[in-house]
Amino acid sequence: MLEVAPGLPGRYLSINKPGFPLQQWMITEVEAYRGSDDLACHASKGRTPRTEVMYHTGGKLYIYLIYGIYWMLNIVTGEADNPQAVLIRGVTGFDGPGKLSKGLSIDRSFYGIDLVTSDLIWIEEKKRESIKVLKGTRIGIDYAGDIWKNKQWRFFVSNSE
DNA sequence: AGCAAGATCGGT
DNA sequence: CCGATCTTGCTG
């Protein structure tokens, strides 16, 4: 996922709901969560019904509710039994993971969807202009301790901040 | 069954 | 800085 995550900003999240026009948003900000060692990653707590899909082969969606209010949109990126995921933190027009899922109507029903085979939601690489991707520390994970808190695993388009 | 905590956000 | 709001996972 440290191979996948930096390449996501600049690509297009596409949603094609029946009866609605195709919608596409450029991904502007993501964060990588990698493996059971990463104390910021939910999988560090073990394999549970919620984190199950993270242990699958990459390409599926990991969705969960945070603070009882906001749905978080993640893409599983690891091989089987190697739990890794990328949190989509922002797209053009929606800055922030909570606002993003609210704006795109992402909820529990997207859990486990395979981006490769789904005709509802997928990631598309359009013309890649000269997009500069910057990196920084992940947000909202102070509980993970200094080592993991300070990893430069957030990647974002230089424009959108 | 009860409880503590959370990859956020918007308002004081 | 603080509360909203509810699912999850752990304890008993």
PDB file of N, CA, C and O in Angstrom, chain A residues 13-18 23 25 53 59-64 71-76 100-115 118-122:
ATOM      1  N   LEU A  13     -12.514   8.703  -8.294  1.00  0.00           N
ATOM      2  CA  LEU A  13     -13.501   7.843  -7.661  1.00  0.00           C
ATOM      3  C   LEU A  13     -14.791   7.982  -8.447  1.00  0.00           C
ATOM      4  O   LEU A  13     -15.308   9.083  -8.612  1.00  0.00           O
ATOM      5  N   SER A  14     -15.288   6.862  -8.943  1.00  0.00           N
ATOM      6  CA  SER A  14     -16.449   6.885  -9.830  1.00  0.00           C
ATOM      7  C   SER A  14     -17.605   6.114  -9.209  1.00  0.00           C
ATOM      8  O   SER A  14     -17.430   5.004  -8.730  1.00  0.00           O
ATOM      9  N   ILE A  15     -18.777   6.736  -9.218  1.00  0.00           N
ATOM     10  CA  ILE A  15     -19.971   6.079  -8.695  1.00  0.00           C
ATOM     11  C   ILE A  15     -21.078   6.158  -9.730  1.00  0.00           C
ATOM     12  O   ILE A  15     -21.395   7.236 -10.232  1.00  0.00           O
ATOM     13  N   ASN A  16     -21.641   5.011 -10.032  1.00  0.00           N
ATOM     14  CA  ASN A  16     -22.686   4.933 -11.050  1.00  0.00           C
ATOM     15  C   ASN A  16     -23.928   4.270 -10.471  1.00  0.00           C
ATOM     16  O   ASN A  16     -24.125   3.064 -10.606  1.00  0.00           O
ATOM     17  N   LYS A  17     -24.750   5.074  -9.800  1.00  0.00           N
ATOM     18  CA  LYS A  17     -25.971   4.533  -9.228  1.00  0.00           C
ATOM     19  C   LYS A  17     -27.043   4.455 -10.306  1.00  0.00           C
ATOM     20  O   LYS A  17     -27.189   5.385 -11.093  1.00  0.00           O
ATOM     21  N   PRO A  18     -27.786   3.353 -10.316  1.00  0.00           N
ATOM     22  CA  PRO A  18     -28.845   3.201 -11.308  1.00  0.00           C
ATOM     23  C   PRO A  18     -29.826   4.365 -11.219  1.00  0.00           C
ATOM     24  O   PRO A  18     -30.284   4.712 -10.144  1.00  0.00           O
ATOM     25  N   GLN A  23     -21.074   9.826 -11.671  1.00  0.00           N
ATOM     26  CA  GLN A  23     -20.390  10.899 -10.957  1.00  0.00           C
ATOM     27  C   GLN A  23     -18.943  10.513 -10.718  1.00  0.00           C
ATOM     28  O   GLN A  23     -18.644   9.370 -10.366  1.00  0.00           O
ATOM     29  N   TRP A  25     -15.201  12.002  -8.973  1.00  0.00           N
ATOM     30  CA  TRP A  25     -14.491  13.009  -8.184  1.00  0.00           C
ATOM     31  C   TRP A  25     -13.011  12.654  -8.143  1.00  0.00           C
ATOM     32  O   TRP A  25     -12.655  11.492  -7.920  1.00  0.00           O
ATOM     33  N   VAL A  53     -12.635  -7.811   6.227  1.00  0.00           N
ATOM     34  CA  VAL A  53     -12.372  -7.580   4.802  1.00  0.00           C
ATOM     35  C   VAL A  53     -10.944  -7.075   4.564  1.00  0.00           C
ATOM     36  O   VAL A  53     -10.391  -7.237   3.481  1.00  0.00           O
ATOM     37  N   GLY A  59      -8.434  -4.497  -3.099  1.00  0.00           N
ATOM     38  CA  GLY A  59      -9.407  -4.092  -4.111  1.00  0.00           C
ATOM     39  C   GLY A  59     -10.806  -3.931  -3.562  1.00  0.00           C
ATOM     40  O   GLY A  59     -11.678  -3.373  -4.229  1.00  0.00           O
ATOM     41  N   LYS A  60     -11.018  -4.394  -2.329  1.00  0.00           N
ATOM     42  CA  LYS A  60     -12.347  -4.288  -1.745  1.00  0.00           C
ATOM     43  C   LYS A  60     -12.447  -3.066  -0.832  1.00  0.00           C
ATOM     44  O   LYS A  60     -11.439  -2.503  -0.413  1.00  0.00           O
ATOM     45  N   LEU A  61     -13.667  -2.704  -0.506  1.00  0.00           N
ATOM     46  CA  LEU A  61     -13.900  -1.561   0.362  1.00  0.00           C
ATOM     47  C   LEU A  61     -14.026  -1.981   1.811  1.00  0.00           C
ATOM     48  O   LEU A  61     -14.726  -2.939   2.143  1.00  0.00           O
ATOM     49  N   TYR A  62     -13.337  -1.269   2.675  1.00  0.00           N
ATOM     50  CA  TYR A  62     -13.481  -1.405   4.121  1.00  0.00           C
ATOM     51  C   TYR A  62     -14.199  -0.160   4.617  1.00  0.00           C
ATOM     52  O   TYR A  62     -13.688   0.941   4.520  1.00  0.00           O
ATOM     53  N   ILE A  63     -15.416  -0.356   5.099  1.00  0.00           N
ATOM     54  CA  ILE A  63     -16.249   0.754   5.555  1.00  0.00           C
ATOM     55  C   ILE A  63     -16.545   0.581   7.041  1.00  0.00           C
ATOM     56  O   ILE A  63     -16.838  -0.524   7.479  1.00  0.00           O
ATOM     57  N   TYR A  64     -16.438   1.653   7.796  1.00  0.00           N
ATOM     58  CA  TYR A  64     -16.840   1.567   9.203  1.00  0.00           C
ATOM     59  C   TYR A  64     -17.367   2.911   9.669  1.00  0.00           C
ATOM     60  O   TYR A  64     -17.104   3.952   9.077  1.00  0.00           O
ATOM     61  N   TRP A  71     -19.246   7.752   8.234  1.00  0.00           N
ATOM     62  CA  TRP A  71     -18.744   6.546   7.584  1.00  0.00           C
ATOM     63  C   TRP A  71     -17.384   6.838   6.965  1.00  0.00           C
ATOM     64  O   TRP A  71     -17.196   7.876   6.320  1.00  0.00           O
ATOM     65  N   MET A  72     -16.444   5.927   7.167  1.00  0.00           N
ATOM     66  CA  MET A  72     -15.106   6.081   6.616  1.00  0.00           C
ATOM     67  C   MET A  72     -14.945   5.138   5.434  1.00  0.00           C
ATOM     68  O   MET A  72     -15.268   3.950   5.531  1.00  0.00           O
ATOM     69  N   LEU A  73     -14.428   5.685   4.346  1.00  0.00           N
ATOM     70  CA  LEU A  73     -14.239   4.922   3.109  1.00  0.00           C
ATOM     71  C   LEU A  73     -12.779   4.521   2.952  1.00  0.00           C
ATOM     72  O   LEU A  73     -11.907   5.379   2.864  1.00  0.00           O
ATOM     73  N   ASN A  74     -12.534   3.214   2.961  1.00  0.00           N
ATOM     74  CA  ASN A  74     -11.179   2.689   2.829  1.00  0.00           C
ATOM     75  C   ASN A  74     -11.095   1.676   1.705  1.00  0.00           C
ATOM     76  O   ASN A  74     -12.067   0.965   1.429  1.00  0.00           O
ATOM     77  N   ILE A  75      -9.923   1.599   1.093  1.00  0.00           N
ATOM     78  CA  ILE A  75      -9.679   0.592   0.078  1.00  0.00           C
ATOM     79  C   ILE A  75      -8.641  -0.395   0.593  1.00  0.00           C
ATOM     80  O   ILE A  75      -7.550   0.010   1.004  1.00  0.00           O
ATOM     81  N   VAL A  76      -8.995  -1.670   0.603  1.00  0.00           N
ATOM     82  CA  VAL A  76      -8.062  -2.704   1.029  1.00  0.00           C
ATOM     83  C   VAL A  76      -6.984  -2.857  -0.037  1.00  0.00           C
ATOM     84  O   VAL A  76      -7.288  -2.883  -1.237  1.00  0.00           O
ATOM     85  N   LEU A 100     -16.948  13.609   2.977  1.00  0.00           N
ATOM     86  CA  LEU A 100     -16.895  12.853   1.726  1.00  0.00           C
ATOM     87  C   LEU A 100     -17.978  11.785   1.681  1.00  0.00           C
ATOM     88  O   LEU A 100     -18.786  11.741   0.751  1.00  0.00           O
ATOM     89  N   SER A 101     -18.021  10.927   2.690  1.00  0.00           N
ATOM     90  CA  SER A 101     -18.991   9.834   2.659  1.00  0.00           C
ATOM     91  C   SER A 101     -20.414  10.366   2.751  1.00  0.00           C
ATOM     92  O   SER A 101     -21.328   9.824   2.136  1.00  0.00           O
ATOM     93  N   LYS A 102     -20.587  11.435   3.478  1.00  0.00           N
ATOM     94  CA  LYS A 102     -21.911  12.035   3.555  1.00  0.00           C
ATOM     95  C   LYS A 102     -22.315  12.592   2.189  1.00  0.00           C
ATOM     96  O   LYS A 102     -23.423  12.371   1.718  1.00  0.00           O
ATOM     97  N   GLY A 103     -21.367  13.281   1.554  1.00  0.00           N
ATOM     98  CA  GLY A 103     -21.661  13.886   0.268  1.00  0.00           C
ATOM     99  C   GLY A 103     -21.923  12.878  -0.830  1.00  0.00           C
ATOM    100  O   GLY A 103     -22.735  13.104  -1.722  1.00  0.00           O
ATOM    101  N   LEU A 104     -21.224  11.751  -0.773  1.00  0.00           N
ATOM    102  CA  LEU A 104     -21.373  10.738  -1.818  1.00  0.00           C
ATOM    103  C   LEU A 104     -22.348   9.636  -1.410  1.00  0.00           C
ATOM    104  O   LEU A 104     -22.496   8.647  -2.124  1.00  0.00           O
ATOM    105  N   SER A 105     -22.971   9.791  -0.241  1.00  0.00           N
ATOM    106  CA  SER A 105     -23.901   8.780   0.272  1.00  0.00           C
ATOM    107  C   SER A 105     -23.252   7.411   0.403  1.00  0.00           C
ATOM    108  O   SER A 105     -23.834   6.389   0.045  1.00  0.00           O
ATOM    109  N   ILE A 106     -22.032   7.406   0.921  1.00  0.00           N
ATOM    110  CA  ILE A 106     -21.345   6.144   1.204  1.00  0.00           C
ATOM    111  C   ILE A 106     -21.760   5.684   2.588  1.00  0.00           C
ATOM    112  O   ILE A 106     -21.706   6.458   3.535  1.00  0.00           O
ATOM    113  N   ASP A 107     -22.187   4.445   2.707  1.00  0.00           N
ATOM    114  CA  ASP A 107     -22.544   3.921   4.019  1.00  0.00           C
ATOM    115  C   ASP A 107     -22.217   2.437   4.092  1.00  0.00           C
ATOM    116  O   ASP A 107     -21.535   1.892   3.243  1.00  0.00           O
ATOM    117  N   ARG A 108     -22.702   1.825   5.140  1.00  0.00           N
ATOM    118  CA  ARG A 108     -22.440   0.419   5.434  1.00  0.00           C
ATOM    119  C   ARG A 108     -22.647  -0.504   4.230  1.00  0.00           C
ATOM    120  O   ARG A 108     -21.994  -1.523   4.089  1.00  0.00           O
ATOM    121  N   SER A 109     -23.574  -0.142   3.377  1.00  0.00           N
ATOM    122  CA  SER A 109     -23.929  -1.021   2.268  1.00  0.00           C
ATOM    123  C   SER A 109     -22.777  -1.169   1.276  1.00  0.00           C
ATOM    124  O   SER A 109     -22.802  -2.065   0.433  1.00  0.00           O
ATOM    125  N   PHE A 110     -21.761  -0.333   1.375  1.00  0.00           N
ATOM    126  CA  PHE A 110     -20.608  -0.434   0.475  1.00  0.00           C
ATOM    127  C   PHE A 110     -19.531  -1.371   1.011  1.00  0.00           C
ATOM    128  O   PHE A 110     -18.550  -1.637   0.322  1.00  0.00           O
ATOM    129  N   TYR A 111     -19.724  -1.849   2.238  1.00  0.00           N
ATOM    130  CA  TYR A 111     -18.711  -2.723   2.850  1.00  0.00           C
ATOM    131  C   TYR A 111     -18.479  -3.954   1.988  1.00  0.00           C
ATOM    132  O   TYR A 111     -19.409  -4.658   1.603  1.00  0.00           O
ATOM    133  N   GLY A 112     -17.220  -4.221   1.665  1.00  0.00           N
ATOM    134  CA  GLY A 112     -16.852  -5.450   0.960  1.00  0.00           C
ATOM    135  C   GLY A 112     -16.971  -5.400  -0.547  1.00  0.00           C
ATOM    136  O   GLY A 112     -16.577  -6.353  -1.224  1.00  0.00           O
ATOM    137  N   ILE A 113     -17.487  -4.317  -1.094  1.00  0.00           N
ATOM    138  CA  ILE A 113     -17.608  -4.223  -2.548  1.00  0.00           C
ATOM    139  C   ILE A 113     -16.230  -4.290  -3.199  1.00  0.00           C
ATOM    140  O   ILE A 113     -15.283  -3.670  -2.721  1.00  0.00           O
ATOM    141  N   ASP A 114     -16.122  -5.050  -4.273  1.00  0.00           N
ATOM    142  CA  ASP A 114     -14.859  -5.190  -5.004  1.00  0.00           C
ATOM    143  C   ASP A 114     -14.794  -4.128  -6.100  1.00  0.00           C
ATOM    144  O   ASP A 114     -15.586  -4.144  -7.038  1.00  0.00           O
ATOM    145  N   LEU A 115     -13.842  -3.228  -5.963  1.00  0.00           N
ATOM    146  CA  LEU A 115     -13.729  -2.117  -6.919  1.00  0.00           C
ATOM    147  C   LEU A 115     -13.398  -2.595  -8.327  1.00  0.00           C
ATOM    148  O   LEU A 115     -13.676  -1.912  -9.306  1.00  0.00           O
ATOM    149  N   SER A 118     -17.037  -4.281  -9.526  1.00  0.00           N
ATOM    150  CA  SER A 118     -18.301  -3.562  -9.308  1.00  0.00           C
ATOM    151  C   SER A 118     -18.610  -2.608 -10.456  1.00  0.00           C
ATOM    152  O   SER A 118     -17.720  -1.968 -11.011  1.00  0.00           O
ATOM    153  N   ASP A 119     -19.881  -2.515 -10.808  1.00  0.00           N
ATOM    154  CA  ASP A 119     -20.283  -1.490 -11.775  1.00  0.00           C
ATOM    155  C   ASP A 119     -20.990  -0.344 -11.052  1.00  0.00           C
ATOM    156  O   ASP A 119     -21.574   0.526 -11.674  1.00  0.00           O
ATOM    157  N   LEU A 120     -20.902  -0.363  -9.718  1.00  0.00           N
ATOM    158  CA  LEU A 120     -21.462   0.718  -8.921  1.00  0.00           C
ATOM    159  C   LEU A 120     -20.385   1.724  -8.515  1.00  0.00           C
ATOM    160  O   LEU A 120     -20.585   2.935  -8.575  1.00  0.00           O
ATOM    161  N   ILE A 121     -19.240   1.213  -8.116  1.00  0.00           N
ATOM    162  CA  ILE A 121     -18.167   2.099  -7.653  1.00  0.00           C
ATOM    163  C   ILE A 121     -16.811   1.540  -8.060  1.00  0.00           C
ATOM    164  O   ILE A 121     -16.577   0.337  -7.951  1.00  0.00           O
ATOM    165  N   TRP A 122     -15.961   2.413  -8.581  1.00  0.00           N
ATOM    166  CA  TRP A 122     -14.619   1.977  -8.976  1.00  0.00           C
ATOM    167  C   TRP A 122     -13.678   3.175  -9.020  1.00  0.00           C
ATOM    168  O   TRP A 122     -14.103   4.318  -8.882  1.00  0.00           O
TER     169      TRP A 122
END
